[in-house]
Structures are given as structure tokens and as C-alpha cells.
Tab-separated table of C-alpha atoms and ligand atoms in Angstrom:
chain	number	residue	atom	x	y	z
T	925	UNK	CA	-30.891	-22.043	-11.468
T	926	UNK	CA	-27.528	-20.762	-12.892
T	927	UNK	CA	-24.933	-22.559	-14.820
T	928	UNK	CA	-22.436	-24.238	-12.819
T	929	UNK	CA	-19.177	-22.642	-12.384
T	930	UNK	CA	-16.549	-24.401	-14.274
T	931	UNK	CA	-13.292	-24.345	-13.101
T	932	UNK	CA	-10.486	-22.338	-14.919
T	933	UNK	CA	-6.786	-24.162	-15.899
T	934	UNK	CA	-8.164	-26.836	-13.127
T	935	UNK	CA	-5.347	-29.059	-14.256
T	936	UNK	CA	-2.661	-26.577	-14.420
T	937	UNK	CA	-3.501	-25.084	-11.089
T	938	UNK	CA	-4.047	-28.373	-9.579
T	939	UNK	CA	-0.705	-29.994	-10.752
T	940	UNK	CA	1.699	-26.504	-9.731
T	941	UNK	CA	0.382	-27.666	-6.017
T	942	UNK	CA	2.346	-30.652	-6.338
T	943	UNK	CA	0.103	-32.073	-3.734
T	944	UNK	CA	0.764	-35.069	-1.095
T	945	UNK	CA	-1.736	-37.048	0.527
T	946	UNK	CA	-2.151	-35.102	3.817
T	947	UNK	CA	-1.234	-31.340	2.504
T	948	UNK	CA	-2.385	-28.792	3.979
T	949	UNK	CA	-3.494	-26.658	1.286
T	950	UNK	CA	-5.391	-22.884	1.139
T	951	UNK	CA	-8.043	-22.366	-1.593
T	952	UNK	CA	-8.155	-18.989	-1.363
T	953	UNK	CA	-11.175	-18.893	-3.940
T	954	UNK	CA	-13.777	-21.912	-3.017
T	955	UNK	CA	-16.639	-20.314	-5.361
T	956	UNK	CA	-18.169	-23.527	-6.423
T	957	UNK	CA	-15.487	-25.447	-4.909
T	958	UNK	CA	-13.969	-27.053	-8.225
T	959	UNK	CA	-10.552	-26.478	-7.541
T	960	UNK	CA	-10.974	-28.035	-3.523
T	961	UNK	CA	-12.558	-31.081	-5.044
T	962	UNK	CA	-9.868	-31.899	-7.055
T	963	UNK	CA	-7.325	-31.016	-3.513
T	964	UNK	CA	-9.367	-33.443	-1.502
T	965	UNK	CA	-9.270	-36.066	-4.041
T	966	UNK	CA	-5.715	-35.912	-4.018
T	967	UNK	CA	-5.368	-36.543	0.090
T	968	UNK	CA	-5.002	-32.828	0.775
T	969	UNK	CA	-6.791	-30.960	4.076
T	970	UNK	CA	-8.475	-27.551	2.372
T	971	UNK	CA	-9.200	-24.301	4.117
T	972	UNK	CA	-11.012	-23.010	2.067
T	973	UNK	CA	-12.418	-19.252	1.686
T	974	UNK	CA	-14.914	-17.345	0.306
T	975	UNK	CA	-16.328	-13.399	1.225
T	976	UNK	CA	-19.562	-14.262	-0.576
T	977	UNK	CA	-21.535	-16.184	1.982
T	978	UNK	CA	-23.664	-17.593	-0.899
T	979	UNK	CA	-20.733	-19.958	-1.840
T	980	UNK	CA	-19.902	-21.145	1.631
T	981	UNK	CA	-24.076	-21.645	2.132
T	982	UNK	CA	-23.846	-23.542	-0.969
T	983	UNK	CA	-21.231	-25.757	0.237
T	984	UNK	CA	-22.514	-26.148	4.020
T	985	UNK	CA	-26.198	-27.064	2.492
T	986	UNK	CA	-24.717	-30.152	0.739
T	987	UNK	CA	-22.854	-32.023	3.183
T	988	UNK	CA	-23.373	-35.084	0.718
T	989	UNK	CA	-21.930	-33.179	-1.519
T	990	UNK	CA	-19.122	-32.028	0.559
T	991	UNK	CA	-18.388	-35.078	3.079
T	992	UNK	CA	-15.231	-34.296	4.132
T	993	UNK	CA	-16.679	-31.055	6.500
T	994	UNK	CA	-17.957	-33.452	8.533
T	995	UNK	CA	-14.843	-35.777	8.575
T	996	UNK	CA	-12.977	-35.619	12.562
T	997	UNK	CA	-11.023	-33.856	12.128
T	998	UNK	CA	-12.258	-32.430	9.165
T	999	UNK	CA	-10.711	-32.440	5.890
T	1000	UNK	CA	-12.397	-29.665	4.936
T	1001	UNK	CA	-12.926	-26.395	6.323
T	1002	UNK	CA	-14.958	-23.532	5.268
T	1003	UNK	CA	-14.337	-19.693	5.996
T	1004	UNK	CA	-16.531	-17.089	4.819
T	1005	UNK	CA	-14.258	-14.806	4.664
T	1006	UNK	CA	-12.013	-12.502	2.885
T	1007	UNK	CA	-8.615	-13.974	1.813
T	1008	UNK	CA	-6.614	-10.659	2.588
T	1009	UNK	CA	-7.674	-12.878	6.168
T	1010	UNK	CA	-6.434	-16.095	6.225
T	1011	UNK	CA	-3.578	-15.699	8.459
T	1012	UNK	CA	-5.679	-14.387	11.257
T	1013	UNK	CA	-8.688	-17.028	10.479
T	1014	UNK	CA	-5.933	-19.822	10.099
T	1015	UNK	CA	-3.633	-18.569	13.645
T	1016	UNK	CA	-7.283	-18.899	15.169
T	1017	UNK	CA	-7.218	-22.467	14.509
T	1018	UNK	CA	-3.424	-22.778	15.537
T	1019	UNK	CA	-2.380	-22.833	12.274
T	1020	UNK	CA	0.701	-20.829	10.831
T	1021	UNK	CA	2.155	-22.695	8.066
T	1022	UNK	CA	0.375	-24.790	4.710
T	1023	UNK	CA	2.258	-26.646	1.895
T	1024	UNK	CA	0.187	-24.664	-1.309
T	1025	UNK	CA	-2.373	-21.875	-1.525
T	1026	UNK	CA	-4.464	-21.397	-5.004
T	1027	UNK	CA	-6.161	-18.219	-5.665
T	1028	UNK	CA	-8.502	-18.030	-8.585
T	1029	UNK	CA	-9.356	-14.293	-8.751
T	1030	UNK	CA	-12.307	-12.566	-10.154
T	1031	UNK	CA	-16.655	-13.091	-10.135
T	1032	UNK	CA	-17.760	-16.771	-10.213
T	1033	UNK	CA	-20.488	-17.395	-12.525
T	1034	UNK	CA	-22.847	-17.394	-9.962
T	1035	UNK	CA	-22.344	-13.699	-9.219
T	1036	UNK	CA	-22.195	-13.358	-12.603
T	1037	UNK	CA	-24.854	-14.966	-14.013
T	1038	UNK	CA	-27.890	-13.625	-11.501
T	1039	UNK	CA	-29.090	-10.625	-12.415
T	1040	UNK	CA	-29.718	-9.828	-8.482
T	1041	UNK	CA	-26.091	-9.508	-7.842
T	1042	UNK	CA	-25.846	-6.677	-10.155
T	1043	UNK	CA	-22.382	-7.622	-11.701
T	1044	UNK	CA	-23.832	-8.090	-15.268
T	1045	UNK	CA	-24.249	-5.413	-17.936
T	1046	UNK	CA	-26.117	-7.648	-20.339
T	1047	UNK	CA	-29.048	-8.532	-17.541
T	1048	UNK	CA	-31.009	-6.187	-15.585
T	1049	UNK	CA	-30.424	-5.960	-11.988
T	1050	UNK	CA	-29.918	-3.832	-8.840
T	1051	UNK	CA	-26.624	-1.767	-9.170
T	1052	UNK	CA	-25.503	-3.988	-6.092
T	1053	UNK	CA	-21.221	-5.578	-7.441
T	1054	UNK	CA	-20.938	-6.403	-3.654
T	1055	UNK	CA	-19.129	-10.108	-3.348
T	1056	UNK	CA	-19.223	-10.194	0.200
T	1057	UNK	CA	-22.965	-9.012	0.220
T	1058	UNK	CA	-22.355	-6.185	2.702
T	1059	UNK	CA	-20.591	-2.118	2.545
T	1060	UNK	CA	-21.345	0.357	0.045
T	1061	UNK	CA	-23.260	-0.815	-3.189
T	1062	UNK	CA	-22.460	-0.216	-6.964
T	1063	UNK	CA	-25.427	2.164	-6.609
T	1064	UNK	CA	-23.970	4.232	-3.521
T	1065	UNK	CA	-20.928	4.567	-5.706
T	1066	UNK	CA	-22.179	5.884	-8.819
T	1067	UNK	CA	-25.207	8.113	-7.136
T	1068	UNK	CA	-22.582	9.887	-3.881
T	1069	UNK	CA	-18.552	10.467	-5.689
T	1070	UNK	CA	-17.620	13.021	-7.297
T	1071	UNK	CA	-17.102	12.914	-10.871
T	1072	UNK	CA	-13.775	12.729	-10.805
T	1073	UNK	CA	-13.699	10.050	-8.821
T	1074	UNK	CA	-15.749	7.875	-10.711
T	1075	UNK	CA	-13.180	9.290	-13.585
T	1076	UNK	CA	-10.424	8.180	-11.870
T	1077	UNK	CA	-12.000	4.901	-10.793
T	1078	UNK	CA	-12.979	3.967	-15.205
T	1079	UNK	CA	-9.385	5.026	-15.911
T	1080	UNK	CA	-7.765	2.911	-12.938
T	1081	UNK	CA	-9.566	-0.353	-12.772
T	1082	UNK	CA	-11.095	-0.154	-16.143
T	1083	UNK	CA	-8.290	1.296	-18.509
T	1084	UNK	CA	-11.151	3.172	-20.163
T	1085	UNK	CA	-9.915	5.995	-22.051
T	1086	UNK	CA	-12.770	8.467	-22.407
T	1087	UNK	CA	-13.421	8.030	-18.312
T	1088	UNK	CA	-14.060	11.553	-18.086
T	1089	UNK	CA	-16.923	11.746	-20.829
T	1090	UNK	CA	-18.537	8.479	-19.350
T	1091	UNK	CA	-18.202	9.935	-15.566
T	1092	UNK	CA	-20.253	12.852	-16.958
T	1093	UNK	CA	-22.551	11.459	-18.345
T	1094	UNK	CA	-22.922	8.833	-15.143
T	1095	UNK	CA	-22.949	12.524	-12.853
T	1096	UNK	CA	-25.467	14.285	-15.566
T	1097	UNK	CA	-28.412	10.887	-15.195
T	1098	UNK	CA	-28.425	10.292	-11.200
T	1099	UNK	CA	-29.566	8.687	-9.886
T	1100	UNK	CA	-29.248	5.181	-11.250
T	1101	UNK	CA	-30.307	2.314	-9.261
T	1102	UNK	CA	-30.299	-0.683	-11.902
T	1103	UNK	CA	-27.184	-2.380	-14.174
T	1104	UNK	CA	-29.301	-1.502	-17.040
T	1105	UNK	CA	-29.387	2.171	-16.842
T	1106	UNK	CA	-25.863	2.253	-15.962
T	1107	UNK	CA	-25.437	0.213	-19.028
T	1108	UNK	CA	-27.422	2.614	-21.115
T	1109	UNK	CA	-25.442	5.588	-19.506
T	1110	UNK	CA	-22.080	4.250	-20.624
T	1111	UNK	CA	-23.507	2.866	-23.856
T	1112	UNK	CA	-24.412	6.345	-24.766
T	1113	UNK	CA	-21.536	8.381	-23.542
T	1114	UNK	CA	-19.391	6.145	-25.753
T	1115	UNK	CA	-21.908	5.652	-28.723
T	1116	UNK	CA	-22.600	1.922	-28.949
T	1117	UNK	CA	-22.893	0.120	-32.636
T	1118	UNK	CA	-25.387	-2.804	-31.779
T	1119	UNK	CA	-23.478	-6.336	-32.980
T	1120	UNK	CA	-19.910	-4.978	-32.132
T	1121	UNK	CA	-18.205	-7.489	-30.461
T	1122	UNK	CA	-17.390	-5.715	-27.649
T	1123	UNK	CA	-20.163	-3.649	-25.232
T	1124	UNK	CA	-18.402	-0.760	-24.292
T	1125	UNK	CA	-19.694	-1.199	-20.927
T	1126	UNK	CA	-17.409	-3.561	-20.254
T	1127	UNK	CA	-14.555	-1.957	-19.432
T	1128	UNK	CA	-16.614	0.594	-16.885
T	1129	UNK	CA	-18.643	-2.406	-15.081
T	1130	UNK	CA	-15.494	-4.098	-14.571
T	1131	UNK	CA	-14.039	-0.735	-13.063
T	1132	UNK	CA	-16.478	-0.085	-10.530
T	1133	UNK	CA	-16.558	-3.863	-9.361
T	1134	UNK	CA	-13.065	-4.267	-8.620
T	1135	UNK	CA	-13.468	-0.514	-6.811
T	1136	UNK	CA	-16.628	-2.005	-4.706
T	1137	UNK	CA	-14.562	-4.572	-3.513
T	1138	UNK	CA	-10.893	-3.318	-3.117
T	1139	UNK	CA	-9.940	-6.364	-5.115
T	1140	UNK	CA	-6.471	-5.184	-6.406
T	1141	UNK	CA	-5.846	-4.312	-2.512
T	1142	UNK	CA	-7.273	-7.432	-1.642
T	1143	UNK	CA	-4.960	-9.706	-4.254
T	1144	UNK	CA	-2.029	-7.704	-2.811
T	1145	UNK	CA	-2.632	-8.880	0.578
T	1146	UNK	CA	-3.148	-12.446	-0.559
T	1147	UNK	CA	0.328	-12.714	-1.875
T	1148	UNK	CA	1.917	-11.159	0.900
T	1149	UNK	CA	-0.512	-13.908	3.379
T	1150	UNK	CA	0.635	-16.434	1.540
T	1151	UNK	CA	4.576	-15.144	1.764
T	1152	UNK	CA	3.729	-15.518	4.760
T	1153	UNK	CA	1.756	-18.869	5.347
T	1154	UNK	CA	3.942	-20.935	3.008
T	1155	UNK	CA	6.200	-23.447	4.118
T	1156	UNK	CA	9.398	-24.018	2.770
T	1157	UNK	CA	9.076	-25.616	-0.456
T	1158	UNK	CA	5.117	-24.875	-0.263
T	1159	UNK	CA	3.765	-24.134	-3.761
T	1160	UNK	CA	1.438	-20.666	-4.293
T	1161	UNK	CA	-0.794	-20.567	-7.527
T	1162	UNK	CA	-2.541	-17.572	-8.904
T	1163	UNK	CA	-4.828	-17.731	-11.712
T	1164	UNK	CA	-6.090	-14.139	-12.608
T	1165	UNK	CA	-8.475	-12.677	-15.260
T	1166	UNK	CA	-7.233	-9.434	-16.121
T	1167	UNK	CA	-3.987	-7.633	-16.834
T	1168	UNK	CA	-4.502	-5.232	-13.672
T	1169	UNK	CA	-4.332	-8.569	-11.434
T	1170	UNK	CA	-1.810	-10.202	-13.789
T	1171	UNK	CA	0.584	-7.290	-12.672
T	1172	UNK	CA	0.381	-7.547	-9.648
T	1173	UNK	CA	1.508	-11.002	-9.357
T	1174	UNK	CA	3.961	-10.855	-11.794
T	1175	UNK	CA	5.354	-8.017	-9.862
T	1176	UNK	CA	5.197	-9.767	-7.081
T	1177	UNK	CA	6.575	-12.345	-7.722
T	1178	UNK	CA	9.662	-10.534	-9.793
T	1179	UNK	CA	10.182	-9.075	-6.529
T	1180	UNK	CA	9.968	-11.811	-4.100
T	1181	UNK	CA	12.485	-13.481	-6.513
T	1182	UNK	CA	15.172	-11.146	-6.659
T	1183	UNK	CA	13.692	-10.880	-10.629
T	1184	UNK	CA	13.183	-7.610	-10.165
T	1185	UNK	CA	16.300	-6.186	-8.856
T	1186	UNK	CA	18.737	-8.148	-11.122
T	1187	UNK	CA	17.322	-6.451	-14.302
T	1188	UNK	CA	17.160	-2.901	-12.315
T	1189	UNK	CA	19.926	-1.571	-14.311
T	1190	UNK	CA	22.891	-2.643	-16.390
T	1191	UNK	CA	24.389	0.725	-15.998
T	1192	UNK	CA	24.337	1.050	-12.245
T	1193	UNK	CA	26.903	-0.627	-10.018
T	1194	UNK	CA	25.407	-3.449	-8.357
T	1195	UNK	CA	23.818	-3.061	-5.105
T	1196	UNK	CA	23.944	-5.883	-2.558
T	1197	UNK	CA	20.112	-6.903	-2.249
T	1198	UNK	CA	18.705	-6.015	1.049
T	1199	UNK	CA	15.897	-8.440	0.990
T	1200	UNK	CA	15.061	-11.916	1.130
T	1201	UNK	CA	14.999	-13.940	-2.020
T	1202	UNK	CA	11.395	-15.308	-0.862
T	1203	UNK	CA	10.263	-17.377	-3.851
T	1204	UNK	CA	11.784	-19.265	-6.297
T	1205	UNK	CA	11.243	-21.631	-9.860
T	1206	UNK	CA	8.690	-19.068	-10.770
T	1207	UNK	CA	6.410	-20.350	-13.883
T	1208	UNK	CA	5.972	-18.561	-17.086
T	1209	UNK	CA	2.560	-17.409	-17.628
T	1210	UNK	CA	0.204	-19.855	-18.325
T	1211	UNK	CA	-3.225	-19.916	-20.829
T	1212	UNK	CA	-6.231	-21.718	-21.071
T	1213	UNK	CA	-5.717	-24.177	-24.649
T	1214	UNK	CA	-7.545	-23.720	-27.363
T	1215	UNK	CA	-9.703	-26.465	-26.590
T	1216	UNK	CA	-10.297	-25.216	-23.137
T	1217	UNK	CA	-11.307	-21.878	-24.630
T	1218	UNK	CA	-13.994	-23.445	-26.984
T	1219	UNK	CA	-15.185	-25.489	-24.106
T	1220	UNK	CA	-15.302	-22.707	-21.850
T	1221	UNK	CA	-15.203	-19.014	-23.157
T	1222	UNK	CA	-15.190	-17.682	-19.901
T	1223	UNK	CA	-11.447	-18.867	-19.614
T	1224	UNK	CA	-10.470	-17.146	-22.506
T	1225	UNK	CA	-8.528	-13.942	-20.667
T	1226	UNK	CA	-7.168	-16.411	-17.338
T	1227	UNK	CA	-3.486	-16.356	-16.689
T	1228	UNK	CA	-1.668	-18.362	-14.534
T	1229	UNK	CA	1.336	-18.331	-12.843
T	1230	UNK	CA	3.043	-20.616	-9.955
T	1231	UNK	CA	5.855	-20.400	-7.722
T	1232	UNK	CA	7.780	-22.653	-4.639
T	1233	UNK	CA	8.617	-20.566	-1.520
T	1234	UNK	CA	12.033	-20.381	-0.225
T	1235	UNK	CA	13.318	-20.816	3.203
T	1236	UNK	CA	13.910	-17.279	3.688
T	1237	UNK	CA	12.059	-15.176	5.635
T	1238	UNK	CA	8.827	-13.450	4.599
T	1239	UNK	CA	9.616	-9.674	4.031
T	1240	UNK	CA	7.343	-7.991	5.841
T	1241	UNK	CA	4.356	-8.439	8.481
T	1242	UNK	CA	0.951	-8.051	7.951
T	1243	UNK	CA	-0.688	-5.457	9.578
T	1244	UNK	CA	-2.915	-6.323	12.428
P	2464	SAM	C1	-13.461	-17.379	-10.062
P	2464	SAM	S1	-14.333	-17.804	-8.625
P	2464	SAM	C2	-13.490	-19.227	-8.012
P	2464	SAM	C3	-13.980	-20.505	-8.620
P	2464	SAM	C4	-13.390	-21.779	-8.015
P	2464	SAM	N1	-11.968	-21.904	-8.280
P	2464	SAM	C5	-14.108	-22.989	-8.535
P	2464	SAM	O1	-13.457	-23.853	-9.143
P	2464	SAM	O2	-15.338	-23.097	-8.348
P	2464	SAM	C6	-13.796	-16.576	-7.504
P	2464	SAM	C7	-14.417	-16.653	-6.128
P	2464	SAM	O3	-13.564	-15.899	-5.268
P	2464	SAM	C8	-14.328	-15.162	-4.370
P	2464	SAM	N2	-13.532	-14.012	-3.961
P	2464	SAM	C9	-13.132	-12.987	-4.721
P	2464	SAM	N3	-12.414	-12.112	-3.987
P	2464	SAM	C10	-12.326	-12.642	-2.751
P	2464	SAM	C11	-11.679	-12.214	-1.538
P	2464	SAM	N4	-11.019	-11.080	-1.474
P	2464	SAM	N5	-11.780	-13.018	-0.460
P	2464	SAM	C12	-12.463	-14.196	-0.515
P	2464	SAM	N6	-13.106	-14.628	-1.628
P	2464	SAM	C13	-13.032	-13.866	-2.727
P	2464	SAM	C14	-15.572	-14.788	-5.131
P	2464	SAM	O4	-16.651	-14.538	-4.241
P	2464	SAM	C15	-15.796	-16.023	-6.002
P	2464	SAM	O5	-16.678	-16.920	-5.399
């Protein structure tokens, strides 16, 4: 039995919802569901989603635990599915508009924390990374590209420097089937002083995971979903564990703000904006306290940031 997840900036997430008894609200991220039991007990309806069927399971096994599934109509509704989906799973149940969507990014500690899952460097496991438990494997990508695509991949999603020395040295010991040898790979490609405080494997497992499952793509077409889902005055949250993701929506949401294009340039004549200021009040970044840190270490790289939506239209479609 694994640890719990416990929810990151629960409070802060919870309270940029601004939620009413009878929201409609998105939890884009249900992993072990922390962040929807705080929505229902504030009155709110939750669709809630998840690609790794384990977490849904979880959920749909404890219907004492999770009451309001089988409320009519129910106040809680499970989707095991990507989020980069939830305007076509939510138009399937007739619905196109919700008040607030949350997105907490990133592995739960389930995934994390069983070895079988394959996300963890510090555990041995089957190179597996796969969230949604189906499509190609850690293992198929580390044992079939070509080096410099596993290169490119370190450098990309993992900001590792020496990607081509460690993509060598991956190429050079195929094929590799377990978290532990790719460990070992990596650990010896870079040299690795035991007690350091950092494994340098970190930085490469993290790369390939995100590449397994497209989750910069996927973030990208969560905040364009919920552009579009988002009522008028509808809040969206994102909490994100990385500076990759934290880019993204910060870009984003400079963008969708007008943010970006006002600070363009102070030496070019203005140009009249050509698209729709589409959020607005957009939050600072916001970290986990020190106290939440010490209580939770996991917490210690989230970020989040919150904005409302505007009236105006969403900027572009989704493709079908
Ligand atoms: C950090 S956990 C969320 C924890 C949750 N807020 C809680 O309080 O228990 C992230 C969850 O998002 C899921 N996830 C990640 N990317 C996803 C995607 N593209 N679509 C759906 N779920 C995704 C993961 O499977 C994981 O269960």
C-alpha cells in the first residue's frame, strides 16, 4: 500500500475557484481526488478526469468513499480520460460551458511511489512511465530512437546539458528493460558522487516521462479546452511542477491577456490587437509556504497560477 497522495496548494487552488454551491466545476487532475473533495464540499458538481484508469478504479471501488457518483443526478462524475478531452467527453453529456477548471499537472504519488509503474529512479521497476497504461513504453523508447532523439528528448523535457553523452551511453547498453539500469546508465554517463543531493537521473527520467506522455502537448490543449469551456467570469487554476509547464501557462496566459502584446515593444508603433482579450485578473505565481514544504516535500517545486475568463470569444477551435 502506497502513501496517500496529498494534495498540493489545496487551499490556494481551492479558493482561486471562487466556488458557489451548484458550480459546475472541471478537475482536470482527479488523482486521488483531494482537490474534488474539497469542490463537492463546497456545493460544486465535478467532472472529473483522469488518463490513468487506476485513479478512476480507485474512486469507482469506494462509492462510500465517493457518495456523490451515485447521487441523481450525480454530483460527481468520473472520466477516464485525457484532459486534452474534456470538451468532447463534456459536449457528450450536453455540456459546453463550467464556472472553474483546476489542473494539477504532473505524476501522483501513486505512479510515483510503485515501483511497477516505472516512473521512479530510486526503486526498481519495469521501464513502463505510461499514465494512461497503454502506447509505447519507457522501454520502447529508450531500446527503438535514434540517439539523437533520445538527445533531443534529455535536452527538451529534461534541460539536461550533457544529453548527448547520456544518449550514448543509453544507445551503447540496449537494451534496458528496468528503471534501475536506466538509472545506472545515466548515473554513469554523468559520474554520480553517492550522498549528493541531487541523482543526476533526475533530470533524464523526468525527460522521457513527459515525452511518453506528450504532457507539454497535452497541458497546451488543456488551456486552450478550458478557453474554451469557461464561462464568463469562470475561474481556471493551474498548479504545475516544473518550469517547462510553468511556461506554458504563463505564456498562455500573457497571451490570452493581451500581457503579451502590450510589452512586445516600446520601440514599435503600436499595433491594434487582432485578438480577443480572453482572460483577465491573472494571479502572480503562487508557492507552497514554508510550512507546507516541511509538511510535504513533494510540494516544494509547485507553482500556481489563476485567472477569470472574459466574455470574449475563445481564439481558436479545437481540432476535431
Ligand atoms: C498531481 S496528480 C493530481 C492530484 C490531485 N489533485 C489530488 O489532490 O489527489 C496528477 C494526476 O493527473 C493525471 N494526469 C496527468 N496528465 C493527464 C492528462 N493529460 N489527462 C488526464 N489526467 C492526467 C495523472 O494520472 C495523475 O493522477
Amino acid at each position: 500500500m502506497t502513501a496517500p497522495h496529498i494534495p498540493v496548494l489545496l487551499d490556494e487552488a481551492i479558493a482561486a475557484l471562487a466556488v458557489v454551491p451548484g458550480a459546475l466545476i472541471v478537475d482536470a487532475t482527479f488523482g486521488a481526488g483531494g482537490y474534488t473533495r474539497r469542490l463537492l464540499e463546497a456545493g460544486a458538481t465535478v467532472h472529473a478526469f483522469d488518463r490513468d484508469p487506476d485513479a478512476i478504479d480507485a474512486a469507482r471501488r469506494n462509492p462510500g468513499i465517493w457518495p456523490e457518483t451515485g447521487e441523481n443526478p450525480p454530483r460527481l462524475v468520473l472520466h477516464p480520460r485525457r484532459f486534452s478531452e474534456m470538451v468532447a467527453a463534456l459536449a457528450d453529456m450536453g455540456i459546453v460551458r463550467v464556472d472553474g477548471i483546476v489542473m494539477d499537472i504532473g505524476v501522483s504519488s501513486m505512479q510515483l511511489d510503485q515501483p511497477e509503474r516505472g516512473f521512479a529512479f530510486a526503486s526498481d521497476g519495469p521501464l513502463d512511465m505510461r499514465m494512461a497504461q497503454d502506447g509505447p513504453t519507457a522501454a520502447d523508447f529508450v531500446n527503438e530512437a535514434a540517439e539523437s532523439d533520445i538527445a533531443d528528448v534529455l535536452f527538451r523535457y529534461g534541460e539536461e546539458r550533457q544529453s548527448r553523452r547520456v544518449a550514448r551511453h543509453i544507445v551503447a547498453a540496449r537494451p534496458l528493460t528496468t528503471t534501475g539500469a536506466l538509472a545506472g546508465v545515466i548515473r554513469k554517463a554523468l559520474g554520480h558522487r553517492p550522498g549528493a543531493p541531487k541523482d543526476p537521473a533526475t533530470r533524464s527520467f523526468q525527460a522521457i516521462r513527459i515525452h511518453v506522455n506528450a504532457e507539454l502537448e497535452e497541458l497546451e490543449q488543456a488551456l486552450a479546452a478550458a478557453e474554451l469551456l469557461l464561462r464568463s467570469g469562470g475561474r481556471l487554476a493551474a498548479v504545475s511542477f516544473h518550469s517547462l509547464e510553468d511556461r506554458i501557462v504563463k505564456q498562455f496566459l500573457r497571451e490570452a491577456s493581451g500581457a503579451s502584446a502590450a510589452t512586445a515593444s516600446r520601440h514599435l508603433p503600436e499595433m491594434p490587437r487582432e485578438e480577443p482579450v480572453t482572460f483577465a485578473a491573472v494571479s502572480r505565481a503562487i508557492r507552497p509556504s514554508e510550512a507546507e514544504i516541511a509538511r510535504n516535500p513533494r510540494s516544494r517545486s509547485a507553482t500556481l497560477r489563476f485567472a477569470t475568463r472574459t466574455d470574449a470569444p475563445s481564439r481558436r477551435r479545437l481540432a476535431a
